[in-house]
CSV table of C-alpha atoms in Angstrom, one decimal:
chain,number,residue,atom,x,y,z
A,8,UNK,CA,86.0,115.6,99.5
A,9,UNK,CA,82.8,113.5,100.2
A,10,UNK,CA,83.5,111.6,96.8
A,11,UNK,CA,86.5,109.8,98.7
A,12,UNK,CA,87.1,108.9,102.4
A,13,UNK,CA,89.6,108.0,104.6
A,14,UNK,CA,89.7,106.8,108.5
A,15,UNK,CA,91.2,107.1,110.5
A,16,UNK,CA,92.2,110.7,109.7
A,17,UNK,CA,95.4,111.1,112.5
A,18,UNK,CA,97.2,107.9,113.5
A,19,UNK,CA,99.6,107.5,115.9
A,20,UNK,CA,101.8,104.2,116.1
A,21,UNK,CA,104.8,102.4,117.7
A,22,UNK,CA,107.4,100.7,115.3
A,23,UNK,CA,106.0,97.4,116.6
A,24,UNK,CA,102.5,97.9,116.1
A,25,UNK,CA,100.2,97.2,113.0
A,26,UNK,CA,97.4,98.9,112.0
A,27,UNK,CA,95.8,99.7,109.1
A,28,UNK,CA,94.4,102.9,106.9
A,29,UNK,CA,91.1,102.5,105.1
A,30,UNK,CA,89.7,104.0,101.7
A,31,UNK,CA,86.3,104.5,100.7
A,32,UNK,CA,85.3,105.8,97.2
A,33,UNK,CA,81.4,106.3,96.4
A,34,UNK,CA,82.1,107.8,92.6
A,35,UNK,CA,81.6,104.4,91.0
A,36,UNK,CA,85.3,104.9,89.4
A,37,UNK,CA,87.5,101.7,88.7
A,38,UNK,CA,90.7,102.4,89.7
A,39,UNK,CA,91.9,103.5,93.3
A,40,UNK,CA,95.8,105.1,94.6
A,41,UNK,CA,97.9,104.9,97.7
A,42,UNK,CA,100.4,108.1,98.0
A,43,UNK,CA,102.9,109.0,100.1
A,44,UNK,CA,103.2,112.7,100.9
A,45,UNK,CA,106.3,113.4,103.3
A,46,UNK,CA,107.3,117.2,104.4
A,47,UNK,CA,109.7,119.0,101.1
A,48,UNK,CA,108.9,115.7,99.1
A,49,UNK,CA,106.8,115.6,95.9
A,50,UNK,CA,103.8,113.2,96.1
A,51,UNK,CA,104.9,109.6,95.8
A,52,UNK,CA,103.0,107.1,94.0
A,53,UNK,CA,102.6,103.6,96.2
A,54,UNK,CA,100.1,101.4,94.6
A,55,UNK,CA,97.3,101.4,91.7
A,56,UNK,CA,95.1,99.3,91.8
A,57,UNK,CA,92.5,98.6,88.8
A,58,UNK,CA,89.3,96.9,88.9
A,59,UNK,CA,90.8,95.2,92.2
A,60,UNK,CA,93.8,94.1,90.7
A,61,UNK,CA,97.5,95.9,91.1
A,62,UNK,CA,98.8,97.4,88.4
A,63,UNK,CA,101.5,99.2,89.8
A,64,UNK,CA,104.0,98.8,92.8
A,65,UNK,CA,106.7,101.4,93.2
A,66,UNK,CA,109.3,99.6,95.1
A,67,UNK,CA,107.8,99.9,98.0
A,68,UNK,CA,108.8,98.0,101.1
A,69,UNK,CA,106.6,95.2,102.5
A,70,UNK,CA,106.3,96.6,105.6
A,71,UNK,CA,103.1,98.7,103.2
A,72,UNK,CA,101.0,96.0,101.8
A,73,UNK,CA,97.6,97.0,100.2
A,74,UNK,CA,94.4,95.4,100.1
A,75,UNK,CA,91.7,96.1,97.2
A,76,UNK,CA,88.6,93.7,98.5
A,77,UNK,CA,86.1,95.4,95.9
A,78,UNK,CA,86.4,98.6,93.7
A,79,UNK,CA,84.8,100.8,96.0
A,80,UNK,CA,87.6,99.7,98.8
A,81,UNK,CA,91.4,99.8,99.6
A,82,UNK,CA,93.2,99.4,102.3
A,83,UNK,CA,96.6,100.0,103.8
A,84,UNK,CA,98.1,97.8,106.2
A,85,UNK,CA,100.8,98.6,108.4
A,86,UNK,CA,103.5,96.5,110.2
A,87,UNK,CA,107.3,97.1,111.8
A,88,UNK,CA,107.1,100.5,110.2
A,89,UNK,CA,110.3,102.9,110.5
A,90,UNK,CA,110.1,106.6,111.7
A,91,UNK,CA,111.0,107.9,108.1
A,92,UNK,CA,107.4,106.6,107.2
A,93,UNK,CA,105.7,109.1,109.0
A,94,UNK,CA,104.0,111.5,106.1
A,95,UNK,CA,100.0,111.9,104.9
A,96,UNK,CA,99.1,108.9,103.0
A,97,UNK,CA,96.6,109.7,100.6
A,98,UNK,CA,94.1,107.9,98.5
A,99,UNK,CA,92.4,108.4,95.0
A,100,UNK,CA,90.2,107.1,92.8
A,101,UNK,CA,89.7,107.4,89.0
A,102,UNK,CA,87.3,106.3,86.1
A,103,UNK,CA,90.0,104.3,85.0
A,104,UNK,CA,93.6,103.4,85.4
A,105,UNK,CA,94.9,103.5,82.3
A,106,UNK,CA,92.4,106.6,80.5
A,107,UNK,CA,94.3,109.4,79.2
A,108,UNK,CA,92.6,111.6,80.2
A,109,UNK,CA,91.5,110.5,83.7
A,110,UNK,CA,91.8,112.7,86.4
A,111,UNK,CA,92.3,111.7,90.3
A,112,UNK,CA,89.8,112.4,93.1
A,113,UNK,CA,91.6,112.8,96.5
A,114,UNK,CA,90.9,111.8,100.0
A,115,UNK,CA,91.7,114.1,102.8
A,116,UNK,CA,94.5,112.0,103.8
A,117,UNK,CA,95.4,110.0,107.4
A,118,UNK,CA,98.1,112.1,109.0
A,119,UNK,CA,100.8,109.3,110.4
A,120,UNK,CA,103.1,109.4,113.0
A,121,UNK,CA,105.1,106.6,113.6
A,122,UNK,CA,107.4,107.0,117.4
B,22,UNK,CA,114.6,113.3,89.1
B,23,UNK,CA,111.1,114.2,89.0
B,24,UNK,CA,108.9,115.1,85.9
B,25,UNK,CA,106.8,118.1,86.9
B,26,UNK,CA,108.8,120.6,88.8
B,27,UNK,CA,107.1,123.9,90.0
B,28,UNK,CA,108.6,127.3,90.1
B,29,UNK,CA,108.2,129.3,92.0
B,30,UNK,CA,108.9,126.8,95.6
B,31,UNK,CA,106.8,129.7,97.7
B,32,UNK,CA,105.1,132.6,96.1
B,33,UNK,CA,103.3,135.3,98.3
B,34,UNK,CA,101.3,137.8,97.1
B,35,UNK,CA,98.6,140.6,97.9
B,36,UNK,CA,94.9,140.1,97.6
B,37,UNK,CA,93.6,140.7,94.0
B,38,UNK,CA,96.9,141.1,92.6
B,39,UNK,CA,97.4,138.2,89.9
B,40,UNK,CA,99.7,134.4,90.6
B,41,UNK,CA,101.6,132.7,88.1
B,42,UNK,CA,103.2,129.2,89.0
B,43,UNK,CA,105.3,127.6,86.1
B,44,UNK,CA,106.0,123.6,85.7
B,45,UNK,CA,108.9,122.2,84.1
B,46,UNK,CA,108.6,118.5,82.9
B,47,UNK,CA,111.1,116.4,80.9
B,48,UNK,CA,109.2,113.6,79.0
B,49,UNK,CA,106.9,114.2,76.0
B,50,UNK,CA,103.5,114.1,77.5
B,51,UNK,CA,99.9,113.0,76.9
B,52,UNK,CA,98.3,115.8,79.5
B,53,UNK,CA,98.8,118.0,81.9
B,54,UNK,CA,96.9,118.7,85.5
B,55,UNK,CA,97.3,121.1,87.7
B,56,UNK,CA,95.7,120.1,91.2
B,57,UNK,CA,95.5,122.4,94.7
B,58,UNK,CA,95.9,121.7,98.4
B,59,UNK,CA,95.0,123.1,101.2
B,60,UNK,CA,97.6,122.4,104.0
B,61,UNK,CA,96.8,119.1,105.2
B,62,UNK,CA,94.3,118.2,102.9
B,63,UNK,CA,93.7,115.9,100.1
B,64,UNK,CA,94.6,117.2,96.6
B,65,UNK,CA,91.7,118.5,94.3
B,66,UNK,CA,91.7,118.4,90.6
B,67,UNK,CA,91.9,122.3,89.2
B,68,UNK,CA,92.0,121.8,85.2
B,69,UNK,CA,93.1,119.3,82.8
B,70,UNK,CA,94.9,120.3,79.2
B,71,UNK,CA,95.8,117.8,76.8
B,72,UNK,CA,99.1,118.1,74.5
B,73,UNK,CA,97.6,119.3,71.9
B,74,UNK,CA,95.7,122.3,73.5
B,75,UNK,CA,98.0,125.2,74.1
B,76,UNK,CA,95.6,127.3,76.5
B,77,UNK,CA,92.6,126.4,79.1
B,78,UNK,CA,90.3,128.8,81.1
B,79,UNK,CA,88.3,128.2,84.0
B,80,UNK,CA,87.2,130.6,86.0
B,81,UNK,CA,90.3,132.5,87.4
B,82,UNK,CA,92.5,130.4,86.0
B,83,UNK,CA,94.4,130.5,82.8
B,84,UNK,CA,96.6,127.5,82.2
B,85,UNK,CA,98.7,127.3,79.1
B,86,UNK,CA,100.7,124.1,77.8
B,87,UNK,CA,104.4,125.0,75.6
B,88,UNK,CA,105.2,121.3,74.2
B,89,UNK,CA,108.5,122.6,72.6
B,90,UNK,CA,109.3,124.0,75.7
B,91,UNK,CA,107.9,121.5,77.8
B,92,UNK,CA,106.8,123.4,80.1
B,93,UNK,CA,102.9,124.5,81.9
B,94,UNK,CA,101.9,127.7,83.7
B,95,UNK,CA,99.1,127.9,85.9
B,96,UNK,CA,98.0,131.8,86.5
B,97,UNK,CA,95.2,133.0,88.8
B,98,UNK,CA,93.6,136.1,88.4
B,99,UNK,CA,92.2,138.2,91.4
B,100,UNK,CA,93.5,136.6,94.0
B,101,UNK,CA,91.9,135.8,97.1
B,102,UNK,CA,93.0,134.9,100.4
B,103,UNK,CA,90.8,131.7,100.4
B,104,UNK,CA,93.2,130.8,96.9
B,105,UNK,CA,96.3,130.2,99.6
B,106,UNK,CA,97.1,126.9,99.2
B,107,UNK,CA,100.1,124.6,97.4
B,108,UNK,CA,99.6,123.9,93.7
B,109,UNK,CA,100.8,121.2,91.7
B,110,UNK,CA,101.6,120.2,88.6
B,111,UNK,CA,101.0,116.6,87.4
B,112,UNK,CA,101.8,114.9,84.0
B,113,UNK,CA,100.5,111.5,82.2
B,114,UNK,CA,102.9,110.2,79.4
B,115,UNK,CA,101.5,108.3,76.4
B,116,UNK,CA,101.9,105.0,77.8
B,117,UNK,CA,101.9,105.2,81.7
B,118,UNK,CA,99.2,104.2,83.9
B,119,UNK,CA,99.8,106.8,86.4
B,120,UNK,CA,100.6,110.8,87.0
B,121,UNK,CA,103.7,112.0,88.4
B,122,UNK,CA,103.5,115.1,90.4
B,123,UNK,CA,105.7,117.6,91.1
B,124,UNK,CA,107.0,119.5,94.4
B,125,UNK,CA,104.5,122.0,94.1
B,126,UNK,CA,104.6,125.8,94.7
B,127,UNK,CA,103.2,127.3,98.1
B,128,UNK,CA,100.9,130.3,97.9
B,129,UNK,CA,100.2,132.7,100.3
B,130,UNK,CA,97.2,135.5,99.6
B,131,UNK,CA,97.6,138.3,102.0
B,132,UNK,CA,94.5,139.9,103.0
C-alpha cells in the first residue's frame, strides 16, 4: 500500500462544502484512476488519466472534477456534492493506460461521508 | 450490466478447507485479474492471466481462464483466516483503456 497514497483517509462533509481528496503515487507509473466504491456496488471507474492528460470520463457529474498537475499526482475536488455520493473513492496507478497487460496499484481509499 | 460478475456473492468457509470463487464476463477479453480487499481497504492485485493462457499458479492460488465459456475461477487452497477478504474479478478487452470489475465475492475463513 506504500506504492500509492491517499489523504485524507475519512472525510466528512456538508452538501455545501468543498474539499478535496489527494493521490500520491511513488511507482514511477504513467497513468493514475479515480474509483468509486459504494456499499452492494461493483467498483466504478471515474477518471483515467495518462501522462497528465484524461483519457477517460465516465459520465460523471461536475460536481467530481479531477486534477492531474504531474504523473506522480491527482486530485479530487469536491463541490455541492449529494448524499448518494458518499462511498470509498479510491485511486490507482499503472505503467500505462493503455498496456494490455497492465495491472492497477490501489490506494487505501478516503472513506466519504457527505451529511 | 456489468462485465465480470462473481459467484458466489458471500462464501464462508473453515480454516484449511479449500475456496473457489467463479467470474462470469460477457465480452471477448484481452486478460483477466483477479484482485483482493480487505474491508475498507484499497484493492491489491492477486494474479494476472492472459486469453490465451488457460491456467495460473501462485502460491495458493489456482486461477483458470474458459474463453468459450467466458468465464474465470479463482480457487485458494488451505485457507486461512488472514485470506478473509472480498475478491474480484476484473477484465481488459482488446481495445479498452481501462478494467471493469465485478461485484466481487465476500469470504469469510473461520478459525
Amino acid at each position: 500500500e506504500t506504492g500509492v497514497t491517499q489523504t485524507p483517509r475519512h472525510l466528512v462533509m456538508g452538501m455545501t462544502n468543498k474539499k478535496s481528496l489527494k493521490c500520491e503515487q511513488h511507482l514511477g507509473h504513467n497513468a493514475m484512476y479515480w474509483y468509486k466504491q459504494s456499499a452492494k456496488k461493483p467498483l466504478e471507474l471515474m477518471f483515467v488519466y495518462s501522462l497528465e492528460e484524461r483519457v477517460e470520463n465516465n459520465s460523471v457529474p461536475s460536481r467530481f472534477s479531477p486534477e492531474c498537475p504531474n504523473s506522480s499526482h491527482l486530485f479530487l475536488h469536491l463541490h455541492t456534492l449529494q448524499p448518494e455520493d458518499s462511498a470509498l473513492y479510491l485511486c490507482a496507478s499503472s505503467q500505462g493506460a493503455g498496456g494490455r497487460t497492465d495491472t492497477q496499484y490501489f490506494g487505501p481509499g478516503t472513506r466519504l461521508t457527505v451529511l | 450490466s456489468q462485465q465480470g460478475e462473481e459467484d458466489p456473492q458471500a462464501l464462508s468457509i473453515q480454516e484449511g478447507e479449500n475456496a473457489t470463487m467463479n467470474c462470469s464476463y460477457k465480452t471477448s477479453i484481452n486478460n483477466l485479474q483477479w484482485y483482493r480487499q480487505n474491508s475498507g481497504r484499497g484493492l491489491v492485485h492477486l494474479i494476472l492471466i492472459r486469453s490465451n493462457e488457460r491456467e495460473k499458479h501462485s502460491g495458493r492460488l489456482r486461477v483458470t481462464l474458459d474463453t468459450s465459456k467466458k468465464s474465470s475461477s479463482l480457487l485458494i487452497t488451505a485457507s486461512r483466516a488472514a485470506d478473509t477478504a472480498s475478491y474480484f474479478c476484473a477484465t481488459r478487452t482488446h481495445a479498452g483503456n481501462m478494467l471493469t470489475f465485478g461485484g466481487g465475492t465476500r469470504l469469510m475463513v473461520k478459525p
